[in-house]
Short mmCIF file of N, CA, C and O in Angstrom, two decimals:
data_model
loop_
_atom_site.label_atom_id
_atom_site.label_comp_id
_atom_site.label_asym_id
_atom_site.label_seq_id
_atom_site.Cartn_x
_atom_site.Cartn_y
_atom_site.Cartn_z
N MET S 295 57.03 8.69 -9.80
CA MET S 295 56.31 8.14 -10.31
C MET S 295 54.97 7.45 -9.83
O MET S 295 55.32 6.86 -8.50
N ILE S 296 54.14 7.29 -10.11
CA ILE S 296 52.77 6.54 -9.54
C ILE S 296 52.50 5.42 -10.13
O ILE S 296 52.26 5.58 -11.64
N TYR S 297 52.08 3.92 -10.19
CA TYR S 297 52.00 3.21 -10.74
C TYR S 297 50.60 2.18 -10.16
O TYR S 297 50.56 2.34 -8.95
N ALA S 298 49.90 2.44 -11.21
CA ALA S 298 48.10 1.85 -10.78
C ALA S 298 48.07 0.65 -11.17
O ALA S 298 48.08 0.39 -12.74
N PHE S 299 48.05 -0.59 -10.53
CA PHE S 299 48.20 -1.87 -10.91
C PHE S 299 46.29 -2.35 -11.24
O PHE S 299 45.63 -2.33 -9.88
N ASP S 300 45.78 -3.44 -12.09
CA ASP S 300 45.02 -4.21 -11.74
C ASP S 300 45.01 -5.28 -12.52
O ASP S 300 46.02 -5.20 -13.72
N THR S 301 44.52 -6.26 -12.22
CA THR S 301 44.35 -7.46 -12.96
C THR S 301 42.86 -8.10 -13.27
O THR S 301 42.15 -8.15 -12.36
N TYR S 302 42.84 -8.66 -14.39
CA TYR S 302 41.61 -9.34 -14.56
C TYR S 302 41.83 -10.61 -15.26
O TYR S 302 42.97 -10.99 -15.57
N TYR S 303 40.67 -11.79 -15.32
CA TYR S 303 41.38 -13.13 -15.19
C TYR S 303 40.15 -13.73 -16.21
O TYR S 303 38.92 -13.32 -16.45
N TYR S 304 40.89 -14.59 -17.46
CA TYR S 304 39.85 -15.06 -18.08
C TYR S 304 40.44 -16.52 -18.23
O TYR S 304 41.80 -16.87 -18.83
N ASP S 305 39.63 -17.53 -18.72
CA ASP S 305 40.42 -19.01 -19.12
C ASP S 305 41.06 -19.25 -17.93
O ASP S 305 40.98 -19.19 -16.96
N ASN S 306 42.41 -19.55 -18.55
CA ASN S 306 43.58 -20.03 -17.26
C ASN S 306 44.46 -18.93 -17.27
O ASN S 306 45.59 -19.22 -17.12
N PHE S 307 44.35 -17.88 -17.94
CA PHE S 307 45.23 -16.71 -17.53
C PHE S 307 44.90 -15.67 -16.87
O PHE S 307 43.59 -15.15 -16.60
N ALA S 308 45.88 -14.87 -16.50
CA ALA S 308 45.47 -13.39 -15.69
C ALA S 308 46.25 -12.25 -16.38
O ALA S 308 47.44 -12.79 -17.23
N LYS S 309 45.56 -11.25 -17.04
CA LYS S 309 46.00 -10.05 -17.46
C LYS S 309 46.25 -8.99 -16.34
O LYS S 309 45.22 -8.70 -15.82
N THR S 310 47.48 -8.81 -16.32
CA THR S 310 47.59 -7.50 -15.19
C THR S 310 48.29 -6.26 -16.08
O THR S 310 49.14 -5.96 -17.17
N VAL S 311 47.51 -5.07 -15.86
CA VAL S 311 48.06 -3.85 -16.66
C VAL S 311 48.48 -2.87 -15.31
O VAL S 311 47.83 -2.95 -14.39
N CYS S 312 48.88 -2.23 -15.72
CA CYS S 312 49.63 -1.10 -14.73
C CYS S 312 49.46 0.02 -15.66
O CYS S 312 50.59 0.43 -16.73
N ILE S 313 49.21 1.46 -15.03
CA ILE S 313 49.25 2.79 -15.66
C ILE S 313 50.23 3.67 -14.69
O ILE S 313 50.05 3.45 -13.56
N ALA S 314 51.43 4.01 -15.65
CA ALA S 314 52.24 4.94 -14.66
C ALA S 314 51.78 6.59 -15.23
O ALA S 314 51.84 6.78 -16.18
N PHE S 315 51.99 7.25 -14.08
CA PHE S 315 51.77 8.91 -14.27
C PHE S 315 52.57 9.20 -13.40
O PHE S 315 53.11 8.84 -12.22
N GLU S 316 53.07 10.43 -13.94
CA GLU S 316 54.34 11.26 -13.01
C GLU S 316 53.63 11.75 -11.73
O GLU S 316 54.70 11.56 -10.65
N ASN S 317 52.39 12.19 -11.51
CA ASN S 317 51.97 12.84 -10.10
C ASN S 317 50.45 12.74 -10.33
O ASN S 317 49.73 12.51 -11.30
N TRP S 318 49.83 13.15 -9.47
CA TRP S 318 48.49 12.88 -9.00
C TRP S 318 47.62 13.68 -9.88
O TRP S 318 46.59 13.56 -9.98
N ASN S 319 48.20 14.80 -10.20
CA ASN S 319 47.63 15.77 -11.17
C ASN S 319 47.58 15.28 -13.03
O ASN S 319 47.16 16.16 -13.32
N SER S 320 48.44 14.75 -13.27
CA SER S 320 48.83 14.13 -14.73
C SER S 320 47.63 13.94 -15.19
O SER S 320 46.51 13.52 -14.74
N GLU S 321 47.63 14.32 -16.35
CA GLU S 321 46.02 14.31 -17.25
C GLU S 321 46.49 13.23 -18.09
O GLU S 321 45.59 12.77 -18.77
N LYS S 322 47.61 12.84 -18.26
CA LYS S 322 47.76 11.65 -19.19
C LYS S 322 48.87 10.57 -18.46
O LYS S 322 49.66 11.49 -17.87
N GLU S 323 49.04 9.44 -18.85
CA GLU S 323 49.81 8.41 -18.44
C GLU S 323 51.17 8.79 -19.13
O GLU S 323 51.35 8.94 -20.20
N THR S 324 52.12 8.27 -18.37
CA THR S 324 53.44 8.30 -18.93
C THR S 324 53.96 6.92 -19.57
O THR S 324 54.67 6.93 -20.79
N ALA S 325 53.10 5.47 -18.88
CA ALA S 325 53.65 4.19 -19.81
C ALA S 325 52.42 3.91 -19.36
O ALA S 325 51.76 4.13 -18.00
N VAL S 326 52.17 2.65 -20.11
CA VAL S 326 51.39 1.68 -19.69
C VAL S 326 51.84 -0.04 -19.94
O VAL S 326 52.94 0.07 -20.94
N TYR S 327 52.07 -0.52 -18.95
CA TYR S 327 52.82 -1.77 -19.12
C TYR S 327 51.46 -2.85 -18.92
O TYR S 327 50.75 -2.75 -18.18
N SER S 328 51.69 -4.07 -19.63
CA SER S 328 50.93 -5.34 -19.40
C SER S 328 51.48 -6.56 -19.82
O SER S 328 52.51 -6.43 -20.58
N GLU S 329 50.88 -7.64 -19.56
CA GLU S 329 51.18 -9.09 -19.40
C GLU S 329 50.34 -9.92 -19.25
O GLU S 329 49.55 -9.83 -18.15
N LYS S 330 50.41 -10.80 -19.87
CA LYS S 330 49.63 -12.13 -19.57
C LYS S 330 50.12 -13.28 -19.02
O LYS S 330 51.31 -13.83 -19.71
N ILE S 331 50.07 -13.75 -17.98
CA ILE S 331 50.51 -14.93 -17.37
C ILE S 331 49.38 -16.12 -17.08
O ILE S 331 48.36 -15.80 -16.61
N PRO S 332 49.89 -17.29 -16.80
CA PRO S 332 49.44 -18.31 -16.45
C PRO S 332 48.63 -17.94 -14.85
O PRO S 332 49.22 -17.50 -14.08
N ILE S 333 47.27 -18.16 -14.51
CA ILE S 333 46.80 -17.91 -13.35
C ILE S 333 47.92 -18.97 -12.28
O ILE S 333 47.78 -20.65 -12.29
N THR S 334 48.02 -18.90 -11.60
CA THR S 334 48.76 -19.37 -10.29
C THR S 334 47.93 -20.22 -8.91
O THR S 334 48.46 -20.94 -8.12
N ALA S 335 47.00 -19.39 -8.78
CA ALA S 335 46.22 -19.65 -7.73
C ALA S 335 44.44 -19.74 -7.83
O ALA S 335 44.16 -18.68 -8.48
N ASP S 336 43.52 -20.12 -7.14
CA ASP S 336 42.35 -19.87 -7.28
C ASP S 336 41.86 -18.49 -6.39
O ASP S 336 42.46 -18.36 -5.33
N TYR S 337 40.74 -18.17 -6.59
CA TYR S 337 40.44 -17.07 -5.61
C TYR S 337 39.97 -17.56 -4.26
O TYR S 337 39.37 -18.63 -4.37
N GLU S 338 40.55 -16.95 -3.21
CA GLU S 338 39.93 -17.17 -1.95
C GLU S 338 39.81 -16.19 -1.19
O GLU S 338 40.68 -14.90 -0.94
N SER S 339 38.69 -15.96 -0.52
CA SER S 339 38.47 -14.81 0.18
C SER S 339 39.28 -14.68 1.48
O SER S 339 39.31 -15.69 1.78
N GLY S 340 39.74 -13.55 1.49
CA GLY S 340 40.85 -13.01 2.83
C GLY S 340 42.31 -13.38 2.41
O GLY S 340 43.00 -13.17 3.15
N ALA S 341 42.09 -14.26 0.80
CA ALA S 341 43.79 -14.61 0.87
C ALA S 341 43.87 -14.13 -0.89
O ALA S 341 44.35 -15.03 -1.76
N PHE S 342 43.26 -13.32 -1.47
CA PHE S 342 43.17 -12.49 -2.93
C PHE S 342 44.81 -12.45 -3.30
O PHE S 342 45.39 -13.00 -4.41
N TYR S 343 45.61 -12.30 -2.27
CA TYR S 343 46.95 -11.79 -2.41
C TYR S 343 47.34 -13.23 -3.35
O TYR S 343 48.33 -13.28 -4.01
N LYS S 344 46.86 -14.28 -2.96
CA LYS S 344 47.46 -15.68 -3.13
C LYS S 344 47.70 -15.59 -4.69
O LYS S 344 48.53 -15.97 -5.68
N ARG S 345 46.42 -15.18 -5.36
CA ARG S 345 46.10 -15.24 -6.77
C ARG S 345 46.68 -13.78 -7.43
O ARG S 345 47.18 -13.91 -8.65
N GLU S 346 46.49 -12.67 -6.99
CA GLU S 346 47.25 -11.40 -7.68
C GLU S 346 48.48 -11.05 -7.47
O GLU S 346 49.16 -10.29 -8.34
N LEU S 347 48.93 -11.42 -6.03
CA LEU S 347 50.35 -10.69 -5.80
C LEU S 347 51.09 -11.53 -6.95
O LEU S 347 52.29 -10.47 -7.51
N PRO S 348 51.46 -12.36 -7.28
CA PRO S 348 52.59 -13.18 -8.23
C PRO S 348 52.10 -12.30 -9.81
O PRO S 348 53.29 -12.04 -10.54
N CYS S 349 51.29 -12.11 -9.78
CA CYS S 349 51.04 -11.18 -11.34
C CYS S 349 51.56 -9.59 -11.26
O CYS S 349 52.15 -9.53 -12.12
N ILE S 350 51.37 -9.04 -10.26
CA ILE S 350 51.99 -7.72 -9.99
C ILE S 350 53.51 -7.72 -10.09
O ILE S 350 54.12 -7.06 -10.68
N LEU S 351 54.13 -8.76 -9.20
CA LEU S 351 55.42 -8.87 -9.16
C LEU S 351 56.18 -9.25 -10.26
O LEU S 351 57.21 -8.92 -10.59
N HIS S 352 55.35 -10.12 -11.18
CA HIS S 352 56.22 -10.21 -12.39
C HIS S 352 56.06 -9.13 -13.24
O HIS S 352 56.94 -8.50 -14.03
N LEU S 353 54.91 -8.36 -13.22
CA LEU S 353 54.98 -7.19 -14.11
C LEU S 353 55.61 -6.02 -13.66
O LEU S 353 56.47 -5.55 -14.14
N LEU S 354 56.21 -6.17 -12.27
CA LEU S 354 57.10 -5.07 -11.47
C LEU S 354 58.65 -5.25 -11.97
O LEU S 354 59.35 -4.55 -12.22
N LYS S 355 58.59 -6.83 -12.60
CA LYS S 355 60.23 -6.73 -12.79
C LYS S 355 60.52 -6.00 -14.12
O LYS S 355 61.82 -5.75 -14.61
N LYS S 356 59.60 -5.55 -15.18
CA LYS S 356 59.95 -4.75 -16.14
C LYS S 356 59.98 -3.25 -16.44
O LYS S 356 60.05 -2.51 -16.85
N MET S 357 60.02 -2.82 -14.80
CA MET S 357 60.19 -1.43 -14.15
C MET S 357 61.02 -1.56 -13.59
O MET S 357 61.58 -2.12 -12.69
N ASN S 358 61.46 0.10 -13.48
CA ASN S 358 62.80 0.24 -12.38
C ASN S 358 61.96 1.18 -11.42
O ASN S 358 61.95 2.29 -11.82
N LEU S 359 61.33 1.00 -10.41
CA LEU S 359 61.30 1.69 -9.50
C LEU S 359 62.38 2.51 -8.78
O LEU S 359 63.75 2.18 -8.75
N ASN S 360 61.52 4.02 -8.37
CA ASN S 360 62.51 4.62 -7.77
C ASN S 360 61.91 5.12 -6.31
O ASN S 360 61.18 4.70 -5.88
N GLU S 361 62.98 5.56 -5.56
CA GLU S 361 62.88 5.98 -3.81
C GLU S 361 61.21 6.64 -3.68
O GLU S 361 60.70 6.34 -3.07
N GLU S 362 61.22 7.48 -4.57
CA GLU S 362 60.13 8.35 -4.26
C GLU S 362 58.84 7.42 -5.02
O GLU S 362 57.48 8.33 -4.51
N ASP S 363 58.52 6.49 -5.53
CA ASP S 363 57.47 6.06 -6.07
C ASP S 363 56.39 5.53 -5.29
O ASP S 363 56.76 4.91 -4.51
N VAL S 364 55.21 5.50 -5.96
CA VAL S 364 53.86 5.20 -4.72
C VAL S 364 53.47 4.09 -5.81
O VAL S 364 53.21 4.40 -7.01
N ILE S 365 52.82 3.18 -5.36
CA ILE S 365 52.05 1.92 -6.01
C ILE S 365 50.49 1.83 -5.31
O ILE S 365 50.65 1.85 -4.39
N ILE S 366 49.79 1.77 -6.52
CA ILE S 366 48.41 1.72 -6.02
C ILE S 366 47.98 0.39 -6.83
O ILE S 366 47.85 -0.18 -7.96
N VAL S 367 46.89 -0.27 -5.93
CA VAL S 367 46.67 -2.16 -6.17
C VAL S 367 44.88 -1.63 -5.98
O VAL S 367 44.10 -0.96 -4.97
N ASP S 368 44.38 -2.39 -6.49
CA ASP S 368 42.92 -2.99 -6.55
C ASP S 368 42.83 -3.81 -5.46
O ASP S 368 42.46 -5.13 -6.03
N GLY S 369 42.62 -3.30 -4.16
CA GLY S 369 42.34 -4.02 -3.09
C GLY S 369 42.93 -4.09 -1.55
O GLY S 369 42.94 -2.51 -2.00
N TYR S 370 42.74 -4.29 -0.77
CA TYR S 370 43.01 -3.77 0.73
C TYR S 370 44.74 -3.86 1.05
O TYR S 370 45.23 -4.69 0.41
N VAL S 371 44.98 -2.93 1.59
CA VAL S 371 46.54 -3.26 2.08
C VAL S 371 46.24 -3.62 3.64
O VAL S 371 47.04 -4.58 3.88
N SER S 372 45.58 -3.67 4.27
CA SER S 372 44.73 -4.32 5.52
C SER S 372 43.44 -4.93 5.36
O SER S 372 42.71 -3.81 5.20
N LEU S 373 43.18 -5.70 6.09
CA LEU S 373 42.27 -6.43 6.30
C LEU S 373 41.09 -5.98 7.30
O LEU S 373 39.93 -6.20 7.31
N ASN S 374 41.89 -5.73 8.52
CA ASN S 374 41.11 -5.62 9.46
C ASN S 374 41.93 -4.44 10.50
O ASN S 374 42.83 -4.22 10.22
N SER S 375 41.41 -4.23 12.00
CA SER S 375 41.93 -3.64 12.53
C SER S 375 43.21 -4.17 13.08
O SER S 375 44.37 -3.22 13.98
N ASP S 376 43.36 -5.59 13.21
CA ASP S 376 44.46 -6.10 13.81
C ASP S 376 45.42 -6.31 12.90
O ASP S 376 46.52 -6.94 13.19
N GLY S 377 45.46 -5.68 11.70
CA GLY S 377 46.60 -6.00 10.95
C GLY S 377 46.55 -6.81 9.89
O GLY S 377 47.88 -7.37 9.37
N LYS S 378 45.68 -7.64 9.85
CA LYS S 378 45.51 -8.55 8.74
C LYS S 378 45.71 -8.05 7.46
O LYS S 378 45.35 -7.18 7.03
N LEU S 379 47.01 -8.79 6.73
CA LEU S 379 47.32 -8.16 5.64
C LEU S 379 46.54 -8.62 4.34
O LEU S 379 45.94 -9.50 4.17
N GLY S 380 46.03 -7.61 3.36
CA GLY S 380 45.64 -7.56 2.07
C GLY S 380 46.84 -7.60 1.01
O GLY S 380 47.83 -7.97 1.55
N LEU S 381 46.34 -7.53 -0.35
CA LEU S 381 47.20 -7.59 -1.23
C LEU S 381 48.31 -6.63 -1.10
O LEU S 381 49.48 -7.05 -1.42
N GLY S 382 47.97 -5.22 -0.66
CA GLY S 382 48.61 -4.17 -0.76
C GLY S 382 49.74 -4.32 0.49
O GLY S 382 50.84 -3.83 0.22
N GLY S 383 49.51 -5.12 1.46
CA GLY S 383 50.29 -5.43 2.59
C GLY S 383 51.31 -6.27 2.12
O GLY S 383 52.60 -6.06 2.45
N TYR S 384 50.90 -7.59 1.74
CA TYR S 384 51.92 -8.42 0.86
C TYR S 384 52.63 -7.70 0.10
O TYR S 384 54.20 -8.22 -0.07
N LEU S 385 52.14 -7.08 -0.90
CA LEU S 385 53.35 -6.27 -1.87
C LEU S 385 54.26 -5.40 -1.03
O LEU S 385 55.30 -5.62 -1.44
N PHE S 386 54.03 -4.62 -0.07
CA PHE S 386 54.73 -3.70 0.57
C PHE S 386 55.52 -4.45 1.31
O PHE S 386 56.70 -4.06 1.31
N LYS S 387 55.05 -5.80 1.73
CA LYS S 387 56.64 -6.74 2.71
C LYS S 387 57.30 -7.32 1.47
O LYS S 387 58.64 -7.44 1.44
N GLU S 388 56.80 -7.73 0.34
CA GLU S 388 57.80 -8.20 -0.62
C GLU S 388 58.64 -7.22 -1.31
O GLU S 388 59.66 -8.05 -2.03
N LEU S 389 58.02 -5.90 -1.64
CA LEU S 389 58.94 -5.01 -1.71
C LEU S 389 60.08 -4.12 -0.45
O LEU S 389 60.64 -2.98 -0.61
N TYR S 390 60.15 -4.97 0.33
CA TYR S 390 60.92 -4.92 1.56
C TYR S 390 60.62 -3.35 2.01
O TYR S 390 61.44 -2.91 2.58
N GLU S 391 59.16 -2.74 2.14
CA GLU S 391 58.70 -2.00 2.43
C GLU S 391 59.42 -0.90 2.16
O GLU S 391 59.64 0.13 3.14
N LYS S 392 59.96 -0.71 0.99
CA LYS S 392 60.63 0.52 0.47
C LYS S 392 59.42 1.55 -0.19
O LYS S 392 60.12 2.51 -0.41
N TYR S 393 58.36 1.06 -0.56
CA TYR S 393 57.80 1.93 -1.62
C TYR S 393 56.44 2.20 -1.04
O TYR S 393 55.81 1.05 -0.65
N PRO S 394 55.77 3.17 -0.98
CA PRO S 394 54.17 3.32 -0.58
C PRO S 394 53.47 2.27 -1.19
O PRO S 394 53.60 2.46 -2.55
N VAL S 395 52.23 1.70 -0.70
CA VAL S 395 51.51 1.06 -1.21
C VAL S 395 50.07 1.51 -1.11
O VAL S 395 50.14 1.39 0.47
N ILE S 396 49.24 1.96 -1.84
CA ILE S 396 47.84 2.42 -1.75
C ILE S 396 46.66 1.36 -2.29
O ILE S 396 47.10 1.02 -3.34
N GLY S 397 45.93 0.90 -1.16
CA GLY S 397 44.96 0.14 -1.87
C GLY S 397 43.74 0.63 -1.96
O GLY S 397 43.27 1.70 -1.08
N ILE S 398 42.99 0.26 -3.03
CA ILE S 398 41.59 0.97 -3.52
C ILE S 398 40.75 -0.10 -3.56
O ILE S 398 40.94 -0.75 -4.33
N ALA S 399 39.73 -0.71 -2.57
CA ALA S 399 38.81 -1.81 -2.75
C ALA S 399 37.34 -0.92 -2.79
O ALA S 399 36.80 0.09 -2.65
N LYS S 400 36.74 -1.96 -3.72
CA LYS S 400 35.22 -1.68 -4.27
C LYS S 400 34.34 -1.92 -3.40
O LYS S 400 33.12 -1.45 -2.96
N ILE S 401 34.75 -2.88 -2.36
CA ILE S 401 33.68 -3.56 -1.31
C ILE S 401 34.18 -3.83 -0.11
O ILE S 401 35.39 -4.13 -0.07
N ASN S 402 33.34 -3.58 0.99
CA ASN S 402 34.23 -4.04 2.36
C ASN S 402 34.29 -5.46 2.30
O ASN S 402 33.58 -6.15 2.17
N PHE S 403 35.48 -5.60 3.03
CA PHE S 403 36.11 -7.11 3.15
C PHE S 403 35.19 -7.37 4.61
O PHE S 403 34.92 -6.85 5.83
N ARG S 404 34.70 -8.75 4.41
CA ARG S 404 33.76 -9.54 5.47
C ARG S 404 34.15 -11.00 5.20
O ARG S 404 33.87 -11.56 4.28
N LYS S 405 35.07 -11.55 6.10
CA LYS S 405 35.30 -12.87 5.87
C LYS S 405 34.38 -13.94 6.41
O LYS S 405 33.49 -13.65 7.34
N LYS S 406 34.01 -14.81 5.09
CA LYS S 406 32.73 -15.80 5.84
C LYS S 406 32.82 -16.39 7.07
O LYS S 406 34.29 -16.62 7.46
N ILE S 407 31.89 -16.58 7.63
CA ILE S 407 31.80 -17.23 9.01
C ILE S 407 31.27 -18.74 8.97
O ILE S 407 30.16 -18.31 8.00
N SER S 408 32.14 -19.45 9.24
CA SER S 408 31.59 -20.86 9.13
C SER S 408 30.39 -21.34 10.18
O SER S 408 30.30 -20.67 11.17
N THR S 409 29.60 -21.95 9.24
CA THR S 409 28.16 -22.15 10.08
C THR S 409 28.00 -23.55 10.52
O THR S 409 27.11 -23.94 11.07
N GLU S 410 29.59 -23.88 10.34
CA GLU S 410 29.30 -25.88 10.88
C GLU S 410 29.68 -25.78 12.51
O GLU S 410 30.07 -24.76 12.78
#
């Protein structure tokens, strides 16, 4: 099974949605999971996982992952060539490195450089 996660934010809540599908050629989802939980952290560049990881982990409690399952997240697995973890990397660690995590990011990551 392939599980694709995304979270969006409004007011003081985060809504996480996961679409499950059998394989990469599936034309229709197998299941859709969603839930709304309170936001636990503000957005922080380079530490997006602090905000989104709790949402994904909470929703994962509703699923029974199997050894061959794959997870897709809206974000990076690694932020740089030095191995700095992104959302996907932290999720991989939280899941005891048992399931492959694929990160799909829309924007190149650039850490803000302090001008002070």
